[in-house]
PDB file of C-alpha atoms in Angstrom:
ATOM      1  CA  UNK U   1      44.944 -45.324  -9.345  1.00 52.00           C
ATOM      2  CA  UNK U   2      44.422 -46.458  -6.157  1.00 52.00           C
ATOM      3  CA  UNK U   3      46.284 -46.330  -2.778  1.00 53.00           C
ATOM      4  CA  UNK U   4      45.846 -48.043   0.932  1.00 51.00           C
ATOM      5  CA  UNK U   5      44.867 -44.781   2.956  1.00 50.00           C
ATOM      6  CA  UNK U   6      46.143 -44.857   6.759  1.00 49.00           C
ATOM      7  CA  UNK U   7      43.480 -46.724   8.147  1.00 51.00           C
ATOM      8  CA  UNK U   8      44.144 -49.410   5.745  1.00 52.00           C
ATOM      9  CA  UNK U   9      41.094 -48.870   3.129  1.00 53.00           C
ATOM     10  CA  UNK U  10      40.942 -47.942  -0.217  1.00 54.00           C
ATOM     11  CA  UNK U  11      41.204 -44.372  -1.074  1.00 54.00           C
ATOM     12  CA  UNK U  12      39.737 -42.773  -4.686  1.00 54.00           C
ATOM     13  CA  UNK U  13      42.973 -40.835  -6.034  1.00 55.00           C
ATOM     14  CA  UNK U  14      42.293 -40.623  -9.645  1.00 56.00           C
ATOM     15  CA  UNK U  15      41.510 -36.717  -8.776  1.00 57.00           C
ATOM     16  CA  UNK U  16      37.995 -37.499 -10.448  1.00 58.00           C
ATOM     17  CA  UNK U  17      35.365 -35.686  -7.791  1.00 61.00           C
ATOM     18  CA  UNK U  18      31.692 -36.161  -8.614  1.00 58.00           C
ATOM     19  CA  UNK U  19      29.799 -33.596 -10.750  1.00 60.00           C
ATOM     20  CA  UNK U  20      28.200 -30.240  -9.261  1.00 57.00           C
ATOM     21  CA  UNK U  21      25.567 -30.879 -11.215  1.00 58.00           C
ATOM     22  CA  UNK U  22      24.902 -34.504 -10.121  1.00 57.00           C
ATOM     23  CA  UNK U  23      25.136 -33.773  -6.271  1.00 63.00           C
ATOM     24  CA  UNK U  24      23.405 -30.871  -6.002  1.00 72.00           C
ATOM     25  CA  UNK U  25      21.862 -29.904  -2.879  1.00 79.00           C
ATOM     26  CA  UNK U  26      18.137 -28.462  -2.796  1.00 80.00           C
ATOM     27  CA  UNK U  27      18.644 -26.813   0.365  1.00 84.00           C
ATOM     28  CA  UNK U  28      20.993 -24.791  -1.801  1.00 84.00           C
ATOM     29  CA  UNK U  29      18.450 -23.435  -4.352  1.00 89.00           C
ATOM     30  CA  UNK U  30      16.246 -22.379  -1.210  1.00 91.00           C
ATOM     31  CA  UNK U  31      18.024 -18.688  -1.100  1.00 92.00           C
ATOM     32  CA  UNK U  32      18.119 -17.989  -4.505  1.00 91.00           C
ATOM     33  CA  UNK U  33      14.220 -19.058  -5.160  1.00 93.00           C
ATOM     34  CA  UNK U  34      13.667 -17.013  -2.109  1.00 96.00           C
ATOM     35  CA  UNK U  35      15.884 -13.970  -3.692  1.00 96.00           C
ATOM     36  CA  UNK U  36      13.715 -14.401  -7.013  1.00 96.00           C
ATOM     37  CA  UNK U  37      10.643 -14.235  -5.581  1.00 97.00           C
ATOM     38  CA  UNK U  38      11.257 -11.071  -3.421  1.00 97.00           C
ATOM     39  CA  UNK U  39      12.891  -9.769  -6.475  1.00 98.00           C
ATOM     40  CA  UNK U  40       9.725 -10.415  -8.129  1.00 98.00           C
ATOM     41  CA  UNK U  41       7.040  -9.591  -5.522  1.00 98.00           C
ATOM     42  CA  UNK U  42       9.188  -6.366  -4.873  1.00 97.00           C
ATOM     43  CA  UNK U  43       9.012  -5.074  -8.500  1.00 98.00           C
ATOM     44  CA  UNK U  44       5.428  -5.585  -8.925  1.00 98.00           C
ATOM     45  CA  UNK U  45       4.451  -4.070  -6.070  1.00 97.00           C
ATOM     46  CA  UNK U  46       7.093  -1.151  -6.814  1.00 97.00           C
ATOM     47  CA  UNK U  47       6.116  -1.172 -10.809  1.00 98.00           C
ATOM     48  CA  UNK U  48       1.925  -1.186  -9.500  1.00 97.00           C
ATOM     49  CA  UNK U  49       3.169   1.634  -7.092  1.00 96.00           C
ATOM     50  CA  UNK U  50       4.698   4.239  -9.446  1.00 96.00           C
ATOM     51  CA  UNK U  51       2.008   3.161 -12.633  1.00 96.00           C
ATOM     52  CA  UNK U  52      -0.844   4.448 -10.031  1.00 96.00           C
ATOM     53  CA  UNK U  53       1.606   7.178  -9.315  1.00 95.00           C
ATOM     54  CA  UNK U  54       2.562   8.709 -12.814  1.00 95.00           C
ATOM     55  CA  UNK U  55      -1.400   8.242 -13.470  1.00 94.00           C
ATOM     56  CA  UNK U  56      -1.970  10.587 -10.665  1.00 94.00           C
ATOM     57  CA  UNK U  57       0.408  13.038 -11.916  1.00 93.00           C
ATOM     58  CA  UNK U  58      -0.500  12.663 -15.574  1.00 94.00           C
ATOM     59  CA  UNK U  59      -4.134  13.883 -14.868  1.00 93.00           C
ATOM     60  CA  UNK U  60      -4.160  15.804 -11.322  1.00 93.00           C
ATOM     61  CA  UNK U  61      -4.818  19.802 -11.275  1.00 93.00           C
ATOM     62  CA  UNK U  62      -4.589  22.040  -8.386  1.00 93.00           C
ATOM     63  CA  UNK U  63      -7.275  22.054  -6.127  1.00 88.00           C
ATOM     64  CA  UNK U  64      -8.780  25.879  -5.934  1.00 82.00           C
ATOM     65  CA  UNK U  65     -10.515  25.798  -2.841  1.00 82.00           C
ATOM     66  CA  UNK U  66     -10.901  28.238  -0.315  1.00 80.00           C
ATOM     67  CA  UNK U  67      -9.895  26.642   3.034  1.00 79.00           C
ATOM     68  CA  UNK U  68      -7.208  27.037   5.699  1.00 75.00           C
ATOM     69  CA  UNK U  69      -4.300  25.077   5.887  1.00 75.00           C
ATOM     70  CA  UNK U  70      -5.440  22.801   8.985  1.00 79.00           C
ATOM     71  CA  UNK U  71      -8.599  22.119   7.071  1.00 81.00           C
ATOM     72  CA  UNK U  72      -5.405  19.699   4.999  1.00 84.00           C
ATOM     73  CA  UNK U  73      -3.733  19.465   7.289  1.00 84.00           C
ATOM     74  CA  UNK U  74      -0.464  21.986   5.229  1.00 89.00           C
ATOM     75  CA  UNK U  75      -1.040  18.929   2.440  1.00 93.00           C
ATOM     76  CA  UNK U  76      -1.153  19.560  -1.213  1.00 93.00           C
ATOM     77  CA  UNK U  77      -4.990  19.119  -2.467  1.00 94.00           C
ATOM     78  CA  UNK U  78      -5.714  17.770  -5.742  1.00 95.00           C
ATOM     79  CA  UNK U  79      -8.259  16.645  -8.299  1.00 95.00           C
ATOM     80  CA  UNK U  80      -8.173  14.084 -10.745  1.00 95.00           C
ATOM     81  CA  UNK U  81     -11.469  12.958 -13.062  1.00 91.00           C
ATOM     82  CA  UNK U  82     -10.322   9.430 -13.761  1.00 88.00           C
ATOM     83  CA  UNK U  83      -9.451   8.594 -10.011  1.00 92.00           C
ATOM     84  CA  UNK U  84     -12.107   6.132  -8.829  1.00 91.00           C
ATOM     85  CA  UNK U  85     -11.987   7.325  -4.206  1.00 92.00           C
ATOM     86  CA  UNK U  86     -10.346  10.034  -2.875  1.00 94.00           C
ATOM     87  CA  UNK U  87      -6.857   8.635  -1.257  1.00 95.00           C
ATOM     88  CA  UNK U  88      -3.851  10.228   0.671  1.00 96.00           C
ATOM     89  CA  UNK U  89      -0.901   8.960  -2.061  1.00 97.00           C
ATOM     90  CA  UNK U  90       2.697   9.845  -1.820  1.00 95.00           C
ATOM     91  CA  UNK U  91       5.717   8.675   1.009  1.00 93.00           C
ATOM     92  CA  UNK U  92       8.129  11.616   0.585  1.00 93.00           C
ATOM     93  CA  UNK U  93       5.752  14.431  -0.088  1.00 94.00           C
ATOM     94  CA  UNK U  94       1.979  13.320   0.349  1.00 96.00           C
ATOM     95  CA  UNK U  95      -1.012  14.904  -1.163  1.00 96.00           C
ATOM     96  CA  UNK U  96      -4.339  14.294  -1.013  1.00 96.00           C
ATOM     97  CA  UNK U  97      -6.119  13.205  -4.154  1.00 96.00           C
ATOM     98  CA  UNK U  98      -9.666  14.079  -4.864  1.00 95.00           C
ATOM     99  CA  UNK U  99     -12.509  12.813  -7.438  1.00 93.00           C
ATOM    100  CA  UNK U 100     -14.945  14.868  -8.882  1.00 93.00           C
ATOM    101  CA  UNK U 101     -17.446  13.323  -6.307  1.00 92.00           C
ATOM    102  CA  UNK U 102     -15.345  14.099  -3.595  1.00 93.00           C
ATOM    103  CA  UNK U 103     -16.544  18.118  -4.813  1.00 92.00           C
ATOM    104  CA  UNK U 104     -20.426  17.237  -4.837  1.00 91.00           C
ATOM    105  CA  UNK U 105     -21.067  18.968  -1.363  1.00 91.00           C
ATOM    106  CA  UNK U 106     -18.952  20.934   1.074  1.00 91.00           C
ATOM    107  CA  UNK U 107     -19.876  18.505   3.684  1.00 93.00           C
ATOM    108  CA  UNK U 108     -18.603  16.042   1.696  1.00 93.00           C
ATOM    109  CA  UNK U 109     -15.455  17.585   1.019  1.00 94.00           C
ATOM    110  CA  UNK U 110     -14.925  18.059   4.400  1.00 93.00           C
ATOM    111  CA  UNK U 111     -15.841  14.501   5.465  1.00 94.00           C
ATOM    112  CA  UNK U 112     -13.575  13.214   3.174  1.00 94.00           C
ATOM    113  CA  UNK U 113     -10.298  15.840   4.163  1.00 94.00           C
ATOM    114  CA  UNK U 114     -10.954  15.023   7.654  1.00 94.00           C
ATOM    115  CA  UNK U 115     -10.353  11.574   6.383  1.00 95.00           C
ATOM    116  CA  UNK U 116      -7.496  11.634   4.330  1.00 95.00           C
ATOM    117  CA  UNK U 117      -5.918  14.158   6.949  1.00 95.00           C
ATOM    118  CA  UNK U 118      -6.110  11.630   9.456  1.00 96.00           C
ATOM    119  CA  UNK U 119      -4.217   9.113   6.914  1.00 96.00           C
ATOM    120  CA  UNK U 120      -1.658  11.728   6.694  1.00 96.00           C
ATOM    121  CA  UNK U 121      -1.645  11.940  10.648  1.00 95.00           C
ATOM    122  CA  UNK U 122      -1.342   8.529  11.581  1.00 96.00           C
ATOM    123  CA  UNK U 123       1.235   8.141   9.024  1.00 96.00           C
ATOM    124  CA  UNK U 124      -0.742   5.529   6.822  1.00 97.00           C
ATOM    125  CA  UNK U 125       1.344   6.195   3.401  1.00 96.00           C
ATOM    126  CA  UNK U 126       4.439   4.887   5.766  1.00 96.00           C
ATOM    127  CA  UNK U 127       2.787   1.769   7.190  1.00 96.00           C
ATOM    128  CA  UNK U 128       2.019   1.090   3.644  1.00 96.00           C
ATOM    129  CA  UNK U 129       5.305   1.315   2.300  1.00 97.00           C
ATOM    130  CA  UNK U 130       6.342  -0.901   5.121  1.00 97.00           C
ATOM    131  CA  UNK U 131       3.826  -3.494   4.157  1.00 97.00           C
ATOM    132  CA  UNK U 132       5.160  -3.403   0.761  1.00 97.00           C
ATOM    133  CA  UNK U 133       8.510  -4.329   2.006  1.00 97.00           C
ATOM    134  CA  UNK U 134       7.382  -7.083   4.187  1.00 97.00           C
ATOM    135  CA  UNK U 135       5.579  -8.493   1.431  1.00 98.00           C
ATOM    136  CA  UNK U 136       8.449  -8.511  -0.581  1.00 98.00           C
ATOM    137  CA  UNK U 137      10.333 -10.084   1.895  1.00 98.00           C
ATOM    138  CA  UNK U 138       8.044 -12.709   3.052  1.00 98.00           C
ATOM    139  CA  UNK U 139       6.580 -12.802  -0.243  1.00 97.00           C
ATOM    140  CA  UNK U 140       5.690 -17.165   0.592  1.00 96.00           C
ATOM    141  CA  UNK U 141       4.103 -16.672   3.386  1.00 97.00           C
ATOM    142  CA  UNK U 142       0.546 -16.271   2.967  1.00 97.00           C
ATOM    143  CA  UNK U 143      -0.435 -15.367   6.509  1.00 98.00           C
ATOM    144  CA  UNK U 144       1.537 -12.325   5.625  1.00 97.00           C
ATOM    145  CA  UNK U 145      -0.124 -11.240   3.226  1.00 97.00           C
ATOM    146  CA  UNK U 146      -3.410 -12.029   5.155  1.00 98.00           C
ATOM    147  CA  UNK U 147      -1.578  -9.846   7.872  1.00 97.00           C
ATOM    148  CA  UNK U 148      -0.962  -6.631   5.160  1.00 97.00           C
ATOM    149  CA  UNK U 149      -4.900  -6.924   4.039  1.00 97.00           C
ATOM    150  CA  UNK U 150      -5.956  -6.374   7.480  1.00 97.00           C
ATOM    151  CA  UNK U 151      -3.416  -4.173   8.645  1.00 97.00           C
ATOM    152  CA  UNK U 152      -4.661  -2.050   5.348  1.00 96.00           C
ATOM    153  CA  UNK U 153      -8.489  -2.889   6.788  1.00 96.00           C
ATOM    154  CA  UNK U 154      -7.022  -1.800  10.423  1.00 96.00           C
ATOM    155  CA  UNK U 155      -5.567   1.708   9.032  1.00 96.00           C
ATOM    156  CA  UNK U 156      -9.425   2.839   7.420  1.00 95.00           C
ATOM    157  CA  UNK U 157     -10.701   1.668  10.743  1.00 95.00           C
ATOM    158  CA  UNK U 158      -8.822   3.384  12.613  1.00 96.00           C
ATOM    159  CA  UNK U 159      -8.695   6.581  10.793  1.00 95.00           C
ATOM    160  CA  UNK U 160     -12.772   6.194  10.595  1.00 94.00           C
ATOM    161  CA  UNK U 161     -12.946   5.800  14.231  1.00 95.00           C
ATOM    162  CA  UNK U 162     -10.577   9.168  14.568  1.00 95.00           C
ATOM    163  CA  UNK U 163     -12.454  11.502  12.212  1.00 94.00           C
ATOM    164  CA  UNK U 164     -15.617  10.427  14.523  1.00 94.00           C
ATOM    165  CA  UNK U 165     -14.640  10.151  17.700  1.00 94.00           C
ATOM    166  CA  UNK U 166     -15.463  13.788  18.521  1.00 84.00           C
ATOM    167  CA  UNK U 167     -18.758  13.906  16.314  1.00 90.00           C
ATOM    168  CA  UNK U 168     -22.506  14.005  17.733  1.00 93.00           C
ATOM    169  CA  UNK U 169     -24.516  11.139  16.624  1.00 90.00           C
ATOM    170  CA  UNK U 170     -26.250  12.266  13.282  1.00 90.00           C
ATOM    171  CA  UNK U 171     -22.790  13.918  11.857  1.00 92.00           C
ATOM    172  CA  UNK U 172     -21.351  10.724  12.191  1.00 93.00           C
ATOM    173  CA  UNK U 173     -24.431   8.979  10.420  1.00 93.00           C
ATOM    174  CA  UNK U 174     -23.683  11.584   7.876  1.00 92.00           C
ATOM    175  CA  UNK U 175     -19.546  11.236   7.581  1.00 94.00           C
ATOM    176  CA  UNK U 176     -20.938   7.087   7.228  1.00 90.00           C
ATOM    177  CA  UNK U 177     -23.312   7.788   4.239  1.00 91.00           C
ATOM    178  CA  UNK U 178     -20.833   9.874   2.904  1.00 90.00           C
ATOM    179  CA  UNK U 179     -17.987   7.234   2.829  1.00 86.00           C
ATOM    180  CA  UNK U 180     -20.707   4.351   1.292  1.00 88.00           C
ATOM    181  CA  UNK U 181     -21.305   7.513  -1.307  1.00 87.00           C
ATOM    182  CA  UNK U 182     -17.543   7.112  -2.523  1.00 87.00           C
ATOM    183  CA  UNK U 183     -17.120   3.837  -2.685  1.00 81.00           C
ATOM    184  CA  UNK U 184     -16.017   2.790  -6.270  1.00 77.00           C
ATOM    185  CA  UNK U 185     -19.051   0.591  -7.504  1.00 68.00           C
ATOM    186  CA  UNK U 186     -18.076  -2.151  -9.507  1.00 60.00           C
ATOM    187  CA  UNK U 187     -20.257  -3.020 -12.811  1.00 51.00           C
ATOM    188  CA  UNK U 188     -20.757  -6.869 -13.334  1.00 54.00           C
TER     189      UNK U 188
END
């Protein structure tokens, strides 16, 4: 059925309107791939996140070591064997996690709580929770996640150049060695 509209054309009346399925707009899908993705993105980096967490907590022991409470800076101090650097881990209560390298010398272990201190201080384990997000959220952009590795690279920098700005010359030639010391070497 057919009827002359107003304007005098033809008008479609049989009430048959054309599929979803056969119109359907692209544009349309672009929120919902978007949605998956930080859906996606999100849980890995949340699932990565608390797997290197419950790790930490599986195998960490109290630190028993005889220093004052700004040599942590008040933070929780512990060891764990399998843990390949020292890091500052945690965004509601942080600690400071230590390897058994991290132990070698008191020098070193006060190299590297100067360091992880300064993490704490600059509030590093928040601007990496906020990178998280933001990669979650822009989780297509790659110059975003360009932006979080150097922000990350940015944060050590800065922390680096924090711990030494008050040093003499040969203690920060010594805090240096000690940091290429800890590295995590890779076998081929």
């Amino acid at each position: 059925g057919t009827q002359a509209g107003l304007s005098g054309g033809i008008a479609d009346t049989s009430g048959s309107e054309p599929h979803p399925e056969w119109s359907l707009n692209p544009a349309a899908l672009l929120p919902v791939i978007w949605a998956a993705g930080a859906v996606l993105t999100g849980g890995a980096l949340l699932w990565a996140n608390l797997r290197f967490s419950l790790r930490l907590r599986k195998s960490r022991s109290r630190c028993q070591l005889d220093l004052a409470p700004e040599q942590t800076g008040g933070l929780p101090v512990y060891l764990c064997h399998e843990l390949a650097s020292p890091c500052l881990h945690g965004l509601i209560h942080p600690a400071i996690y230590l390897n058994p390298a991290a132990l070698e010398s008191p020098e070193r272990l006060e190299f590297v709580l100067a360091h992880e201190k300064t993490h704490h201080r600059h509030r590093d384990h928040i601007w990496g929770a906020l990178r998280c997000v933001l990669l979650a959220v822009y989780w297509f952009d790659p110059l975003v996640w360009w932006a979080a590795a150097a922000s990350r690279r940015d944060c050590e920098l800065a922390c680096d150049e924090a711990v030494t700005a008050a040093m003499e010359e040969a203690r920060r030639r010594d805090y240096g060695r000690c940091l290429v010391e800890l590295i995590p070497r890779r076998v081929p």
